Amino acid sequence: MELGVALGVPSVQELAKSLKEVPTRYLRPEFELDEVSKDESVQVPVIDMGKLVGGRDDEGDELAKLHEACRDWGFFQVINHGVAEEVILKMKADVQEFFSLPLEEKMEYARLPDDIQGYSPSHVVSGGRKLDWSDFLYIFPQPRDGRNMRFWPRVPSSFRETLNQYSTELEKLNSALLSFMARNLGLEPEKLLSLFEGGRQSVRTNYYPPCKQADKVIGSTPHSDVAGLTLLTQANEVQGLQIKRNGKWIPIDPIQGAFIVNVGNFVEIMSNGEYKSVEHRAVVNPEKERLSIATFHNPNSNAVIGPLPDILDKDGKKQAPKYKSMSYQEYMEERLREKKKKYYA
């Protein structure tokens, strides 16, 4: 199914440079009414992987904390995750340099009509739909034999090697997190990991320009992720991610060096709803640009998307499935139809 490109939609980054008034296609006054929590003490849990990988006495406590985070929040931040700081910093620097390029250079990697990869200012192409206040570069780094290098920037010159290292390290971290989650769900880790082995990893680098009417635009429309797990890092220090909890939007204050992790739709379905894929959004800063790097990990094409049998018959207690089972291809086609109807009608 072809998703198309954002034909006729300008780069928001370029638009913001000379903007005097926000075009009506970006104005979202309905979001002004949303309640945002002012309680700074309400923050997503922080998981210390150093307590999970070394056989420490407090391993059980940290596993329980991870379980509660996936069940009650759907989001957490992970520290001591094992990804080298220099790999993260180099990825951040290269992303910032890419978005600093002139528009014509970025457009060399523009999305094509038959691909969802590449540089683009928006998902939306039809005339009447509202637009998000963001530009992005979307690439599939894994599996390696599925890479389309046409969308991998050559500038900065280090970008390709940096992304290769970064995606490899995050694939390892994703597998480690899934293993711990499987243990908490009463599964043999391999039973969950095998569903993601060889699955697609996608990296979306996001640029959110500043906007004087920041309360009337949205960087990323509220959504949940079509992924197993999403690992996000901010490329600069500007806050913008918010999650929906108890009817309020909760701003996430990123910890330096941590990854923000969220449960995606696939893990929610496989856990039969025990773990939650939570709605979230990105808001815009009135004075400063914001950059982020989101890495999504999907099951492989042979996976059956549905509640896992061992979850439905755990500890001899049978559960009714809350979701229907279907092939990975069927699930993606269904979601793409929904997306096409939402964005392209």
Short mmCIF file of C-alpha atoms in Angstrom, two decimals:
data_model
loop_
_atom_site.label_atom_id
_atom_site.label_comp_id
_atom_site.label_asym_id
_atom_site.label_seq_id
_atom_site.Cartn_x
_atom_site.Cartn_y
_atom_site.Cartn_z
CA MET A 1 0.00 0.00 0.00
CA GLU A 2 1.49 3.34 -1.05
CA LEU A 3 1.49 6.06 1.57
CA GLY A 4 2.75 8.77 -0.74
CA VAL A 5 4.72 11.90 0.05
CA ALA A 6 3.79 15.28 1.43
CA LEU A 7 3.18 16.87 -1.96
CA GLY A 8 2.71 20.62 -1.81
CA VAL A 9 3.43 20.78 1.94
CA PRO A 10 6.31 23.13 2.82
CA SER A 11 9.17 22.39 5.16
CA VAL A 12 8.08 23.66 8.57
CA GLN A 13 11.70 24.43 9.40
CA GLU A 14 11.89 26.78 6.41
CA LEU A 15 8.43 28.18 7.08
CA ALA A 16 9.36 29.10 10.65
CA LYS A 17 12.38 31.14 9.55
CA SER A 18 10.31 33.94 8.04
CA LEU A 19 6.95 33.33 9.67
CA LYS A 20 4.81 36.27 10.71
CA GLU A 21 1.55 34.38 11.16
CA VAL A 22 0.96 30.63 11.50
CA PRO A 23 -0.98 29.25 8.50
CA THR A 24 -4.42 27.93 9.39
CA ARG A 25 -3.49 24.36 8.37
CA TYR A 26 -1.24 24.19 11.44
CA LEU A 27 -3.55 25.81 13.95
CA ARG A 28 -5.04 23.33 16.43
CA PRO A 29 -7.03 25.42 18.93
CA GLU A 30 -8.64 22.27 20.40
CA PHE A 31 -5.36 21.45 22.15
CA GLU A 32 -5.54 24.68 24.16
CA LEU A 33 -8.30 23.05 26.20
CA ASP A 34 -6.22 20.02 27.17
CA GLU A 35 -5.23 19.80 30.82
CA VAL A 36 -1.48 19.58 31.36
CA SER A 37 -0.26 18.49 34.78
CA LYS A 38 1.69 21.11 36.72
CA ASP A 39 2.81 18.60 39.36
CA GLU A 40 6.53 18.21 38.69
CA SER A 41 6.71 15.32 41.16
CA VAL A 42 4.63 13.13 38.81
CA GLN A 43 7.21 11.55 36.53
CA VAL A 44 7.55 8.25 34.70
CA PRO A 45 9.52 5.54 36.54
CA VAL A 46 13.29 5.30 36.14
CA ILE A 47 14.75 1.81 35.59
CA ASP A 48 18.40 1.10 36.38
CA MET A 49 19.57 -1.67 34.05
CA GLY A 50 22.76 -1.94 36.06
CA LYS A 51 20.67 -3.62 38.75
CA LEU A 52 19.23 -6.13 36.23
CA VAL A 53 22.31 -7.46 34.48
CA GLY A 54 24.76 -8.13 37.28
CA GLY A 55 22.94 -10.64 39.49
CA ARG A 56 22.68 -8.12 42.30
CA ASP A 57 20.65 -8.64 45.46
CA ASP A 58 18.22 -5.89 44.42
CA GLU A 59 17.58 -7.39 40.97
CA GLY A 60 14.13 -8.61 42.03
CA ASP A 61 13.12 -5.14 43.21
CA GLU A 62 14.18 -3.57 39.92
CA LEU A 63 12.36 -6.25 37.92
CA ALA A 64 9.21 -5.51 39.90
CA LYS A 65 9.68 -1.80 39.24
CA LEU A 66 10.00 -2.50 35.50
CA HIS A 67 6.84 -4.60 35.58
CA GLU A 68 4.87 -1.85 37.28
CA ALA A 69 6.21 0.74 34.82
CA CYS A 70 5.04 -1.31 31.80
CA ARG A 71 1.70 -2.16 33.42
CA ASP A 72 0.77 1.15 35.05
CA TRP A 73 2.56 3.74 32.93
CA GLY A 74 3.53 2.25 29.55
CA PHE A 75 6.58 4.54 29.74
CA PHE A 76 9.82 4.65 31.68
CA GLN A 77 13.34 6.04 31.47
CA VAL A 78 16.25 3.63 31.48
CA ILE A 79 19.69 4.49 32.88
CA ASN A 80 22.94 2.49 32.94
CA HIS A 81 21.71 0.89 29.72
CA GLY A 82 25.10 -0.02 28.29
CA VAL A 83 24.95 2.10 25.13
CA ALA A 84 28.23 4.00 24.93
CA GLU A 85 27.91 7.72 25.56
CA GLU A 86 30.07 8.56 22.55
CA VAL A 87 27.71 6.65 20.25
CA ILE A 88 24.70 8.62 21.54
CA LEU A 89 26.48 11.99 21.40
CA LYS A 90 27.71 11.35 17.85
CA MET A 91 24.19 10.43 16.71
CA LYS A 92 22.79 13.59 18.27
CA ALA A 93 25.49 15.75 16.66
CA ASP A 94 24.98 14.24 13.19
CA VAL A 95 21.21 14.68 13.39
CA GLN A 96 21.64 18.32 14.35
CA GLU A 97 24.05 18.84 11.47
CA PHE A 98 21.68 17.19 8.99
CA PHE A 99 18.79 19.47 9.92
CA SER A 100 21.13 22.48 9.67
CA LEU A 101 21.71 21.76 5.97
CA PRO A 102 20.07 23.92 3.30
CA LEU A 103 16.65 22.64 2.26
CA GLU A 104 17.82 21.62 -1.20
CA GLU A 105 20.44 19.31 0.31
CA LYS A 106 17.93 17.70 2.68
CA MET A 107 15.52 17.24 -0.23
CA GLU A 108 18.04 14.91 -1.90
CA TYR A 109 16.69 12.34 0.58
CA ALA A 110 13.01 13.22 0.17
CA ARG A 111 10.32 10.57 0.41
CA LEU A 112 9.18 8.97 -2.84
CA PRO A 113 5.58 8.09 -3.79
CA ASP A 114 6.16 4.38 -3.18
CA ASP A 115 8.10 4.59 0.09
CA ILE A 116 7.57 5.90 3.61
CA GLN A 117 11.30 6.38 4.18
CA GLY A 118 13.14 9.63 3.69
CA TYR A 119 12.97 13.32 4.55
CA SER A 120 9.53 14.85 4.78
CA PRO A 121 7.74 17.81 6.32
CA SER A 122 4.50 15.96 7.08
CA HIS A 123 2.51 12.71 6.91
CA VAL A 124 -0.51 14.53 5.55
CA VAL A 125 -0.97 15.14 1.84
CA SER A 126 -4.67 15.85 1.31
CA GLY A 127 -6.05 19.35 1.10
CA GLY A 128 -8.15 19.77 4.22
CA ARG A 129 -6.17 17.92 6.88
CA LYS A 130 -4.31 19.68 9.69
CA LEU A 131 -0.53 19.48 9.75
CA ASP A 132 1.95 18.81 12.54
CA TRP A 133 4.59 21.43 13.30
CA SER A 134 7.57 19.23 12.45
CA ASP A 135 9.91 17.86 9.80
CA PHE A 136 11.51 14.42 9.98
CA LEU A 137 13.92 11.93 8.44
CA TYR A 138 12.73 8.31 8.53
CA ILE A 139 15.08 5.36 7.83
CA PHE A 140 14.99 1.54 8.21
CA PRO A 141 18.48 0.50 9.47
CA GLN A 142 17.61 -3.10 10.40
CA PRO A 143 17.66 -5.75 9.09
CA ARG A 144 20.82 -4.81 7.25
CA ASP A 145 19.83 -6.58 4.03
CA GLY A 146 16.69 -4.44 3.86
CA ARG A 147 18.49 -1.09 3.90
CA ASN A 148 17.78 1.43 1.14
CA MET A 149 20.87 3.64 1.12
CA ARG A 150 19.15 6.18 -1.12
CA PHE A 151 17.65 7.67 2.07
CA TRP A 152 20.85 7.61 4.16
CA PRO A 153 22.40 11.11 4.16
CA ARG A 154 25.97 11.51 2.92
CA VAL A 155 26.25 14.79 4.80
CA PRO A 156 27.53 14.89 7.43
CA SER A 157 30.07 12.38 6.13
CA SER A 158 29.92 10.39 9.38
CA PHE A 159 26.10 10.03 9.36
CA ARG A 160 25.92 6.57 7.80
CA GLU A 161 28.49 4.97 10.07
CA THR A 162 27.06 6.76 13.11
CA LEU A 163 23.55 5.50 12.36
CA ASN A 164 24.89 1.98 11.78
CA GLN A 165 26.54 1.94 15.21
CA TYR A 166 23.59 3.56 16.93
CA SER A 167 20.99 1.22 15.44
CA THR A 168 23.10 -1.85 16.31
CA GLU A 169 23.48 -0.75 19.92
CA LEU A 170 19.77 0.03 20.29
CA GLU A 171 18.83 -3.33 18.82
CA LYS A 172 20.84 -4.96 21.62
CA LEU A 173 19.18 -2.77 24.24
CA ASN A 174 15.75 -3.56 22.84
CA SER A 175 16.44 -7.32 23.10
CA ALA A 176 17.66 -6.95 26.69
CA LEU A 177 14.55 -5.03 27.71
CA LEU A 178 12.24 -7.54 26.02
CA SER A 179 14.01 -10.36 27.89
CA PHE A 180 13.35 -8.71 31.26
CA MET A 181 9.74 -7.98 30.31
CA ALA A 182 9.25 -11.61 29.28
CA ARG A 183 10.46 -12.76 32.70
CA ASN A 184 8.01 -10.42 34.37
CA LEU A 185 5.19 -11.81 32.21
CA GLY A 186 6.06 -15.39 33.16
CA LEU A 187 7.45 -16.21 29.70
CA GLU A 188 10.62 -17.87 28.55
CA PRO A 189 12.52 -14.86 27.14
CA GLU A 190 13.27 -16.69 23.89
CA LYS A 191 9.55 -17.08 23.16
CA LEU A 192 9.16 -13.31 23.02
CA LEU A 193 12.55 -12.54 21.48
CA SER A 194 12.01 -15.00 18.63
CA LEU A 195 9.01 -12.95 17.47
CA PHE A 196 11.26 -9.89 17.04
CA GLU A 197 14.34 -11.64 15.63
CA GLY A 198 15.02 -10.18 12.19
CA GLY A 199 12.18 -7.68 12.58
CA ARG A 200 12.27 -4.17 11.18
CA GLN A 201 13.89 -1.39 13.14
CA SER A 202 13.08 2.16 12.05
CA VAL A 203 14.69 5.40 13.17
CA ARG A 204 12.80 8.66 12.95
CA THR A 205 14.74 11.86 13.60
CA ASN A 206 12.38 14.75 14.36
CA TYR A 207 12.83 18.50 14.05
CA TYR A 208 10.32 20.76 15.81
CA PRO A 209 10.90 24.45 15.01
CA PRO A 210 10.00 27.09 17.60
CA CYS A 211 6.63 28.75 17.17
CA LYS A 212 5.37 31.99 18.75
CA GLN A 213 1.89 30.43 18.84
CA ALA A 214 3.16 27.22 20.39
CA ASP A 215 -0.06 26.70 22.35
CA LYS A 216 -2.03 26.58 19.08
CA VAL A 217 0.10 24.05 17.13
CA ILE A 218 1.20 20.48 17.82
CA GLY A 219 4.55 18.90 17.02
CA SER A 220 3.18 15.37 16.88
CA THR A 221 -0.53 14.56 17.01
CA PRO A 222 -1.56 12.31 19.95
CA HIS A 223 -0.97 8.65 19.06
CA SER A 224 0.24 5.29 20.29
CA ASP A 225 3.13 3.54 18.57
CA VAL A 226 2.79 0.71 16.07
CA ALA A 227 5.89 -0.97 17.46
CA GLY A 228 7.06 -3.46 20.05
CA LEU A 229 9.17 -0.99 21.99
CA THR A 230 10.17 2.58 21.17
CA LEU A 231 13.47 4.00 22.47
CA LEU A 232 13.76 7.77 22.34
CA THR A 233 16.54 10.21 23.05
CA GLN A 234 16.47 13.98 22.72
CA ALA A 235 19.10 15.48 20.45
CA ASN A 236 19.01 18.72 22.45
CA GLU A 237 17.77 19.70 25.88
CA VAL A 238 14.37 21.14 24.98
CA GLN A 239 11.43 19.34 26.59
CA GLY A 240 8.37 18.43 24.52
CA LEU A 241 7.20 14.84 25.03
CA GLN A 242 3.94 14.39 26.98
CA ILE A 243 1.98 11.25 27.84
CA LYS A 244 -1.72 10.85 28.62
CA ARG A 245 -2.42 9.62 32.15
CA ASN A 246 -5.68 9.82 34.10
CA GLY A 247 -7.10 12.34 31.67
CA LYS A 248 -4.14 14.74 31.93
CA TRP A 249 -1.03 15.29 29.83
CA ILE A 250 2.12 14.58 31.84
CA PRO A 251 5.33 16.28 30.58
CA ILE A 252 8.39 14.02 30.65
CA ASP A 253 11.56 15.61 31.95
CA PRO A 254 14.38 13.64 30.26
CA ILE A 255 17.30 12.44 32.35
CA GLN A 256 20.71 13.21 30.86
CA GLY A 257 22.05 10.11 29.13
CA ALA A 258 18.86 8.06 29.61
CA PHE A 259 16.56 6.59 26.99
CA ILE A 260 12.82 7.14 27.24
CA VAL A 261 11.16 3.79 26.52
CA ASN A 262 7.53 3.16 25.75
CA VAL A 263 5.49 0.02 25.24
CA GLY A 264 4.09 -0.20 21.71
CA ASN A 265 0.91 -1.75 20.36
CA PHE A 266 2.53 -5.11 19.62
CA VAL A 267 3.69 -5.72 23.20
CA GLU A 268 0.31 -4.61 24.54
CA ILE A 269 -1.43 -7.15 22.30
CA MET A 270 1.05 -9.95 23.01
CA SER A 271 0.68 -9.39 26.77
CA ASN A 272 -3.12 -9.46 26.36
CA GLY A 273 -3.33 -5.93 27.67
CA GLU A 274 -1.24 -6.42 30.81
CA TYR A 275 1.31 -3.95 29.45
CA LYS A 276 -0.06 -0.69 28.06
CA SER A 277 0.65 1.20 24.83
CA VAL A 278 -0.07 4.75 25.97
CA GLU A 279 -1.14 7.77 23.97
CA HIS A 280 1.51 10.47 23.75
CA ARG A 281 2.29 13.64 21.81
CA ALA A 282 5.01 16.23 21.19
CA VAL A 283 4.42 19.90 21.94
CA VAL A 284 6.36 22.86 20.57
CA ASN A 285 8.53 25.42 22.34
CA PRO A 286 7.80 29.11 21.62
CA GLU A 287 11.49 30.11 21.59
CA LYS A 288 13.69 27.08 20.93
CA GLU A 289 13.94 24.30 18.37
CA ARG A 290 13.58 20.71 19.60
CA LEU A 291 15.18 17.60 18.07
CA SER A 292 14.56 13.99 19.02
CA ILE A 293 15.52 10.53 17.77
CA ALA A 294 12.90 7.78 18.07
CA THR A 295 13.83 4.16 17.33
CA PHE A 296 11.01 1.67 16.77
CA HIS A 297 11.36 -2.13 16.96
CA ASN A 298 8.84 -4.37 15.22
CA PRO A 299 8.17 -8.12 15.16
CA ASN A 300 9.38 -10.10 12.17
CA SER A 301 7.13 -10.75 9.19
CA ASN A 302 6.44 -14.35 10.31
CA ALA A 303 5.09 -13.34 13.72
CA VAL A 304 1.47 -13.88 14.67
CA ILE A 305 0.16 -10.71 16.28
CA GLY A 306 -2.12 -11.73 19.12
CA PRO A 307 -2.09 -12.63 22.82
CA LEU A 308 0.63 -15.19 23.47
CA PRO A 309 -0.71 -18.66 24.42
CA ASP A 310 1.50 -18.78 27.52
CA ILE A 311 -0.05 -15.50 28.69
CA LEU A 312 -3.60 -16.78 28.20
CA ASP A 313 -2.81 -19.94 30.20
CA LYS A 314 -0.48 -18.59 32.86
CA ASP A 315 -0.24 -20.41 36.19
CA GLY A 316 -3.10 -22.67 35.14
CA LYS A 317 -5.51 -19.72 35.00
CA LYS A 318 -7.06 -19.24 31.59
CA GLN A 319 -7.69 -15.71 30.32
CA ALA A 320 -10.01 -14.70 27.53
CA PRO A 321 -8.11 -13.04 24.66
CA LYS A 322 -8.75 -9.29 24.50
CA TYR A 323 -7.42 -9.02 20.95
CA LYS A 324 -7.88 -11.10 17.82
CA SER A 325 -4.85 -12.80 16.35
CA MET A 326 -3.66 -12.16 12.82
CA SER A 327 -0.49 -12.30 10.78
CA TYR A 328 1.98 -9.43 10.95
CA GLN A 329 1.16 -8.53 7.35
CA GLU A 330 -2.59 -8.49 8.05
CA TYR A 331 -2.08 -6.31 11.10
CA MET A 332 0.08 -3.79 9.22
CA GLU A 333 -2.32 -3.65 6.30
CA GLU A 334 -5.18 -2.94 8.70
CA ARG A 335 -3.26 -0.16 10.41
CA LEU A 336 -2.17 1.33 7.08
CA ARG A 337 -5.77 1.42 5.93
CA GLU A 338 -6.69 3.28 9.12
CA LYS A 339 -3.80 5.69 8.65
CA LYS A 340 -4.62 6.31 5.02
CA LYS A 341 -8.24 7.03 5.90
CA LYS A 342 -7.19 9.39 8.69
CA TYR A 343 -4.52 11.34 6.83
CA TYR A 344 -5.41 11.09 3.16
CA ALA A 345 -9.21 11.17 2.94
#
